[in-house]
Every structure is written in C-alpha cells, then in structure tokens.
Amino acid sequence: MAEEVSRIGARSASRWKVRWITRRNRILGSPAFQKWSSRVWPMSMIARWKARWAFDLVAGFTYSQTLLACVESDLLALLSQGPVVLTEIAEHTGLSDAAALRLVRAAAAIELAQEVAPNQWMLGQQGAALHTNEGALAMVRHNRVLYRDLAEPLDLLRADRGKPTALSQFWHYAAEGDGEAASEYSQLMAQSQAMVCEQVLAAYDFSQHRSLLDVGGGHGRFAAGVVNAHPGLRIGILDLPPVLDGTSAWLGNQGLSERISLHPGDFFHSPLPSEYDCISLVRILHDHDDDEAVKLLTAIRKALPPGGRLLIAEPMADTRGAKGMGDAYFGLYLWAMNSGRPRSAEEIMAMLSAAGFSRSRQVKTHQPLVCSLIVSFL
Ligand SMILES: C[S@@+](CC[C@H](N)C(=O)[O-])C[C@H]1O[C@@H](n2cnc3c(N)ncnc32)[C@H](O)[C@@H]1O
C-alpha cells in the first residue's frame, strides 16, 4: 500500500478554482438556496435531478438488495414470462402475498418490474436488460460477500489490510480450488468473462499474431473465445495448478483440450513461457499492489520475443461516464480483497514504462464499463 500512496504527486490547485469551489459548495449547502432553487424554473429541474441523485447515494443499498432478492428468488425469470399475477409471484418466490407485493412494487420502482395493468406484472426496462446478462447476475450474487465486508465501512478501512475479510477468504478458498467458493468463483469469472471477451475481440485484431498466452487465464473462457474466433492461433493459459484442474475439465467438455495448452505455475515465482508472441492479462493487474504489478509486467516483458505485445484488459479507474465503477466499486472491492487497486489507463501506462515497455496505447472498447484495453509494445 505504501507504494500506492508514495506515487501520488501533489500540485496546488489554482487559487481561483479553490475559491470558486468553496463558494459553490457554500451555496449548494445553504437551506435558503435549496428552498429557492426548488421553486424557480429552470433551477427547480436541476434541483430535482440533484436531489434524486443525492437520494440514490443515500439509499442505493436498498436498490441493490431489492435486486438481490429478485435474482435469488428467480423473480426476474418469472416476470420474463409475464404478465403474471401476485399469487403466481408469491408461489414462485415462496413469499407471503404481502411480502411478494412489497418486493414486486420495490422492483417496479427501480424499473426491474413493471405493472402493465392492475395486478399484471412483467419485466421492467432494467429487469429486461439484467435478466439476460449472466455476468451481471453472477456479480449481483457475488456482491453479498462484499456487502458483508462493507457493513461497517470505516471498520474495514481502519483494519490492518493483512487481516482476513469475507472477500479475501473467498478468493483464498477459490484459488485453492476449494469446493463451494471455487465453484462460485469460477461461475462468476466465467459468466462475466463472455462480456469481456466480446469487448476485446471487437477492439483488437488477433490475426496479426501466431500465438497467445493468457496469463491468469482461469478456467479458459477468454482463451476459448479467442481460439473460436481465430482458429489458426496457438493458445496457452498460465494459472495456478488447482485452478488449471478445473480448466482442463472444462476445455475437455468443450472439445478444446487439443487446441489450448496449459502451463501450471505461479506468475510471481515461476518463469513465464517464452514461445508466445502475444500475452494477455485479463482482469489480473488490478488484483495486485503496485510493486507486484510492476514485477509481473517486467516478467512478461522478459518472456516476450522481439516484436511481441502485451494486452491488458480490465475495468479501469477514471473511465469517462463510469467513474463510480472505478474508484468507488473496484476501489472498495479491492480494498476489501486486501490486494490491488483500480488504475487509470495513464497509471497503467506509466507502470508499463517502468517495466521496460517502449510504448503503450489505449484501444477503445465499445463498453469501457466492462473493460478498457491497453496494448503495449517491447
Ligand atoms: C480475477 S481472476 C481473472 C481470471 C480470468 N483472466 C478472467 O478474466 O476471467 C484472476 C486469475 O489470476 C490467477 N492468479 C492469481 N494469482 C496468480 C499467480 N500468482 N500465478 C498464476 N495465476 C494467478 C487466479 O487463479 C485467477 O484465475
């Protein structure tokens, strides 16, 4: 952690900027201004919008928990076959009529459900989009673990970062291939991987390479997506041995065992294979603190042959239009995980240069909320 803090440079903000923000904040916080702006058009429209946003900040956890209840009770699936009536909802979710009504009304208020006629319920607009997004649904279920750690956020932030948390335990068991955690972990990674793979394949042309090594490739969903799109590419996956046991089984079921090589190993302690002209790090770098991240990037630079490239794909901090995803969601997630942090593309490129890469550039993806992409050259 110390290295993350020591990288922060300080530059004074201009005096006029500080004065302007101080004045703005004083006005926005004034009850008299709030009263006035809520009555005078067009300020009233802005005031209403700002108040809604402020209320979402205050109460957002109730929305997330409503969503969790809808996912866990399979209500979204039922509504997708709608219109359905309350008794069907109660029967399907195992709730009393009163509780089912409370849940479906809460869901309708946040557009997960919609009452299309009295007591006729269907999916709402958000519900329709989420219901078919397996990655997002897996994330909703997985967020229960983060929610436990965040129940007392200051306790989490004050605690020694070496102290086990619900999330760090979860990842620990998952990496050891341990029963339920490993299976929940692989489902989470696999289901959300489809979205990431789609973004990367649309943004980057793999046909310019002969081979690809996916470092920390988990159960192989990314590698499988790439090999299906580029059958001529020779592909390998490097991951921890217990994780690769699961990879081997899954690739066998998909008939891909012959097309993807497995390299069991620890990327911090074993040398990386050097026969691949492209290496990918998909949702790996942000899991590690700065010194470890630079160490991994340096090991990759050494393993790449002349002309080789490194691809880094992950959600990044400071993403325009999705800043909350970076420093708020992943910032706290990775803090609770006891390792890593979300980084902006600029921070990652500075690390790549520290690791000896000659240049890097960001490649646009369609949905940077899911992942951004950096290509780095030797
Ligand atoms: C967040 S998951 C990402 C998996 C996959 N790339 C994806 O996007 O679905 C991190 C992966 O890195 C692997 N990993 C973590 N530490 C590792 C290490 N020291 N050596 C090799 N693999 C490691 C984990 O086992 C896991 O598969």
CSV table of N, CA, C and O and ligand atoms in Angstrom, one decimal, residues 171 174-176 185-186 188-194 196 214-222 238-244 247 263-270 272 280-288 292 296 313 337, ligand 1:
chain,number,residue,atom,x,y,z
A,171,TRP,N,-11.6,-15.4,-2.0
A,171,TRP,CA,-10.6,-15.6,-3.1
A,171,TRP,C,-9.6,-16.6,-2.7
A,171,TRP,O,-9.1,-17.3,-3.6
A,174,ALA,N,-11.1,-19.9,-3.2
A,174,ALA,CA,-11.3,-20.1,-4.7
A,174,ALA,C,-10.0,-20.5,-5.4
A,174,ALA,O,-10.0,-21.5,-6.2
A,175,ALA,N,-8.9,-19.8,-5.0
A,175,ALA,CA,-7.6,-20.1,-5.7
A,175,ALA,C,-7.1,-21.5,-5.3
A,175,ALA,O,-6.4,-22.1,-6.1
A,176,GLU,N,-7.5,-22.0,-4.1
A,176,GLU,CA,-7.1,-23.3,-3.7
A,176,GLU,C,-7.9,-24.4,-4.3
A,176,GLU,O,-7.8,-25.6,-4.0
A,185,TYR,N,-16.7,-18.9,-7.6
A,185,TYR,CA,-15.7,-18.1,-8.2
A,185,TYR,C,-15.6,-18.4,-9.7
A,185,TYR,O,-15.7,-17.5,-10.5
A,186,SER,N,-15.6,-19.7,-10.1
A,186,SER,CA,-15.4,-20.0,-11.5
A,186,SER,C,-16.7,-19.6,-12.3
A,186,SER,O,-16.6,-19.1,-13.4
A,188,LEU,N,-18.6,-17.1,-11.5
A,188,LEU,CA,-18.6,-15.6,-11.5
A,188,LEU,C,-17.7,-15.2,-12.7
A,188,LEU,O,-18.0,-14.3,-13.5
A,189,MET,N,-16.5,-15.7,-12.7
A,189,MET,CA,-15.5,-15.3,-13.7
A,189,MET,C,-15.9,-15.8,-15.1
A,189,MET,O,-15.8,-15.0,-16.0
A,190,ALA,N,-16.4,-17.0,-15.2
A,190,ALA,CA,-16.8,-17.5,-16.5
A,190,ALA,C,-18.0,-16.7,-17.0
A,190,ALA,O,-18.0,-16.3,-18.2
A,191,GLN,N,-19.0,-16.4,-16.2
A,191,GLN,CA,-20.2,-15.8,-16.7
A,191,GLN,C,-19.9,-14.3,-17.1
A,191,GLN,O,-20.5,-13.8,-18.0
A,192,SER,N,-19.0,-13.7,-16.3
A,192,SER,CA,-18.7,-12.3,-16.7
A,192,SER,C,-17.7,-12.2,-17.8
A,192,SER,O,-17.5,-11.2,-18.4
A,193,GLN,N,-17.0,-13.3,-18.0
A,193,GLN,CA,-15.9,-13.3,-19.0
A,193,GLN,C,-16.4,-13.1,-20.4
A,193,GLN,O,-15.8,-12.5,-21.3
A,194,ALA,N,-17.6,-13.6,-20.7
A,194,ALA,CA,-18.2,-13.5,-22.0
A,194,ALA,C,-18.2,-12.1,-22.5
A,194,ALA,O,-17.9,-11.7,-23.6
A,196,VAL,N,-16.4,-9.6,-21.4
A,196,VAL,CA,-15.1,-9.0,-21.5
A,196,VAL,C,-14.5,-9.5,-22.8
A,196,VAL,O,-13.9,-8.7,-23.6
A,214,ASP,N,-2.5,-16.5,-22.3
A,214,ASP,CA,-3.4,-15.8,-21.4
A,214,ASP,C,-2.9,-16.1,-20.0
A,214,ASP,O,-3.1,-17.1,-19.4
A,215,VAL,N,-2.3,-15.1,-19.4
A,215,VAL,CA,-1.7,-15.2,-18.1
A,215,VAL,C,-2.7,-15.0,-17.0
A,215,VAL,O,-3.4,-13.9,-17.1
A,216,GLY,N,-2.9,-15.9,-16.1
A,216,GLY,CA,-4.0,-15.8,-15.1
A,216,GLY,C,-5.3,-16.1,-15.9
A,216,GLY,O,-6.4,-15.5,-15.6
A,217,GLY,N,-5.3,-17.0,-16.8
A,217,GLY,CA,-6.4,-17.3,-17.7
A,217,GLY,C,-7.6,-18.0,-17.0
A,217,GLY,O,-8.6,-18.3,-17.7
A,218,GLY,N,-7.5,-18.4,-15.8
A,218,GLY,CA,-8.6,-19.0,-15.0
A,218,GLY,C,-9.1,-20.3,-15.8
A,218,GLY,O,-8.3,-21.1,-16.3
A,219,HIS,N,-10.4,-20.4,-15.9
A,219,HIS,CA,-11.0,-21.6,-16.5
A,219,HIS,C,-11.0,-21.6,-18.0
A,219,HIS,O,-11.6,-22.5,-18.6
A,220,GLY,N,-10.4,-20.6,-18.6
A,220,GLY,CA,-10.2,-20.6,-20.0
A,220,GLY,C,-11.3,-20.1,-20.9
A,220,GLY,O,-11.2,-20.3,-22.1
A,221,ARG,N,-12.2,-19.3,-20.3
A,221,ARG,CA,-13.3,-18.8,-21.2
A,221,ARG,C,-12.7,-17.8,-22.2
A,221,ARG,O,-13.2,-17.7,-23.3
A,222,PHE,N,-11.8,-16.9,-21.7
A,222,PHE,CA,-11.2,-15.9,-22.7
A,222,PHE,C,-10.5,-16.7,-23.8
A,222,PHE,O,-10.7,-16.4,-25.0
A,238,LEU,N,-1.8,-19.7,-18.6
A,238,LEU,CA,-1.0,-20.0,-17.4
A,238,LEU,C,-1.8,-19.6,-16.2
A,238,LEU,O,-2.4,-18.5,-16.1
A,239,ASP,N,-1.9,-20.5,-15.2
A,239,ASP,CA,-2.6,-20.2,-13.9
A,239,ASP,C,-2.1,-21.1,-12.9
A,239,ASP,O,-1.3,-22.0,-13.1
A,240,LEU,N,-2.6,-20.9,-11.6
A,240,LEU,CA,-2.2,-21.8,-10.5
A,240,LEU,C,-2.6,-23.2,-10.8
A,240,LEU,O,-3.7,-23.4,-11.3
A,241,PRO,N,-1.9,-24.2,-10.3
A,241,PRO,CA,-2.2,-25.6,-10.6
A,241,PRO,C,-3.6,-26.0,-10.2
A,241,PRO,O,-4.4,-26.6,-11.0
A,242,PRO,N,-4.1,-25.6,-9.0
A,242,PRO,CA,-5.5,-26.1,-8.6
A,242,PRO,C,-6.6,-25.5,-9.6
A,242,PRO,O,-7.6,-26.1,-9.9
A,243,VAL,N,-6.3,-24.3,-10.0
A,243,VAL,CA,-7.3,-23.6,-10.9
A,243,VAL,C,-7.3,-24.4,-12.3
A,243,VAL,O,-8.3,-24.6,-12.9
A,244,LEU,N,-6.0,-24.7,-12.7
A,244,LEU,CA,-6.0,-25.4,-14.1
A,244,LEU,C,-6.6,-26.8,-14.1
A,244,LEU,O,-6.9,-27.3,-15.1
A,247,THR,N,-9.8,-26.0,-15.3
A,247,THR,CA,-9.7,-25.5,-16.7
A,247,THR,C,-9.6,-26.7,-17.6
A,247,THR,O,-10.3,-26.8,-18.7
A,263,HIS,N,-0.3,-24.2,-18.8
A,263,HIS,CA,1.0,-24.0,-18.1
A,263,HIS,C,0.8,-23.8,-16.6
A,263,HIS,O,0.5,-22.6,-16.3
A,264,PRO,N,0.8,-24.8,-15.8
A,264,PRO,CA,0.6,-24.6,-14.4
A,264,PRO,C,1.8,-23.8,-13.8
A,264,PRO,O,2.9,-24.1,-14.1
A,265,GLY,N,1.5,-22.8,-13.0
A,265,GLY,CA,2.6,-22.1,-12.4
A,265,GLY,C,2.1,-20.9,-11.7
A,265,GLY,O,1.0,-20.5,-11.8
A,266,ASP,N,3.1,-20.3,-10.9
A,266,ASP,CA,2.8,-19.1,-10.2
A,266,ASP,C,3.5,-17.9,-10.9
A,266,ASP,O,4.8,-18.0,-11.0
A,267,PHE,N,2.8,-17.0,-11.4
A,267,PHE,CA,3.4,-16.0,-12.2
A,267,PHE,C,4.4,-15.0,-11.5
A,267,PHE,O,5.2,-14.3,-12.1
A,268,PHE,N,4.4,-15.1,-10.2
A,268,PHE,CA,5.4,-14.3,-9.4
A,268,PHE,C,6.7,-15.2,-9.1
A,268,PHE,O,7.7,-14.6,-8.8
A,269,HIS,N,6.5,-16.5,-9.2
A,269,HIS,CA,7.7,-17.3,-8.8
A,269,HIS,C,8.2,-18.2,-9.9
A,269,HIS,O,9.4,-18.6,-9.8
A,270,SER,N,7.4,-18.6,-10.9
A,270,SER,CA,8.0,-19.4,-12.0
A,270,SER,C,8.2,-18.6,-13.2
A,270,SER,O,7.5,-17.7,-13.5
A,272,LEU,N,8.0,-17.3,-17.0
A,272,LEU,CA,6.8,-17.5,-17.9
A,272,LEU,C,7.3,-18.1,-19.2
A,272,LEU,O,8.4,-17.9,-19.7
A,280,SER,N,-1.7,-11.9,-22.8
A,280,SER,CA,-2.8,-11.1,-22.3
A,280,SER,C,-2.9,-11.2,-20.8
A,280,SER,O,-2.6,-12.3,-20.2
A,281,LEU,N,-3.3,-10.1,-20.2
A,281,LEU,CA,-3.6,-10.1,-18.8
A,281,LEU,C,-5.0,-9.6,-18.7
A,281,LEU,O,-5.3,-8.4,-18.9
A,282,VAL,N,-6.0,-10.5,-18.5
A,282,VAL,CA,-7.4,-10.1,-18.5
A,282,VAL,C,-7.9,-10.1,-17.0
A,282,VAL,O,-7.9,-11.1,-16.4
A,283,ARG,N,-8.2,-8.9,-16.5
A,283,ARG,CA,-8.7,-8.7,-15.2
A,283,ARG,C,-7.7,-9.3,-14.1
A,283,ARG,O,-8.1,-9.9,-13.2
A,284,ILE,N,-6.4,-9.0,-14.4
A,284,ILE,CA,-5.4,-9.5,-13.5
A,284,ILE,C,-4.7,-8.4,-12.7
A,284,ILE,O,-4.5,-8.4,-11.5
A,285,LEU,N,-4.2,-7.4,-13.5
A,285,LEU,CA,-3.3,-6.4,-12.9
A,285,LEU,C,-3.9,-5.7,-11.7
A,285,LEU,O,-3.3,-5.5,-10.7
A,286,HIS,N,-5.2,-5.3,-11.8
A,286,HIS,CA,-5.9,-4.6,-10.7
A,286,HIS,C,-6.0,-5.4,-9.4
A,286,HIS,O,-6.2,-4.8,-8.3
A,287,ASP,N,-5.8,-6.7,-9.5
A,287,ASP,CA,-5.8,-7.5,-8.3
A,287,ASP,C,-4.5,-7.4,-7.4
A,287,ASP,O,-4.5,-7.9,-6.3
A,288,HIS,N,-3.5,-6.7,-8.0
A,288,HIS,CA,-2.2,-6.7,-7.3
A,288,HIS,C,-1.7,-5.3,-7.0
A,288,HIS,O,-2.0,-4.4,-7.7
A,292,GLU,N,4.1,-5.5,-6.9
A,292,GLU,CA,3.8,-6.8,-7.6
A,292,GLU,C,3.4,-6.7,-9.0
A,292,GLU,O,3.9,-7.4,-9.9
A,296,LEU,N,5.3,-8.3,-12.2
A,296,LEU,CA,4.6,-9.1,-13.2
A,296,LEU,C,4.8,-8.6,-14.7
A,296,LEU,O,5.1,-9.3,-15.6
A,313,ALA,N,-6.5,-6.0,-20.3
A,313,ALA,CA,-7.9,-5.7,-20.4
A,313,ALA,C,-8.5,-5.8,-19.0
A,313,ALA,O,-8.4,-6.9,-18.4
A,337,MET,N,-10.6,-6.9,-0.6
A,337,MET,CA,-10.0,-8.2,-1.0
A,337,MET,C,-8.5,-8.2,-0.5
A,337,MET,O,-7.8,-9.2,-0.5
B,1,LIG,C1,-9.7,-12.2,-11.3
B,1,LIG,S1,-9.2,-13.8,-11.9
B,1,LIG,C2,-9.3,-13.5,-13.7
B,1,LIG,C3,-9.4,-14.8,-14.5
B,1,LIG,C4,-9.6,-14.5,-16.0
B,1,LIG,N1,-8.5,-13.9,-16.5
B,1,LIG,C5,-10.9,-13.8,-16.2
B,1,LIG,O1,-10.8,-12.6,-16.6
B,1,LIG,O2,-11.9,-14.4,-16.1
B,1,LIG,C6,-7.5,-13.9,-11.5
B,1,LIG,C7,-6.8,-15.1,-12.0
B,1,LIG,O3,-5.4,-15.0,-11.7
B,1,LIG,C8,-5.0,-16.2,-11.2
B,1,LIG,N2,-3.8,-16.0,-10.3
B,1,LIG,C9,-3.8,-15.2,-9.2
B,1,LIG,N3,-2.5,-15.2,-8.7
B,1,LIG,C10,-1.8,-16.0,-9.5
B,1,LIG,C11,-0.4,-16.3,-9.5
B,1,LIG,N4,0.4,-15.9,-8.6
B,1,LIG,N5,0.1,-17.1,-10.6
B,1,LIG,C12,-0.8,-17.5,-11.5
B,1,LIG,N6,-2.1,-17.2,-11.6
B,1,LIG,C13,-2.6,-16.4,-10.6
B,1,LIG,C14,-6.2,-16.7,-10.4
B,1,LIG,O4,-6.1,-18.1,-10.2
B,1,LIG,C15,-7.3,-16.4,-11.3
B,1,LIG,O5,-7.6,-17.4,-12.3
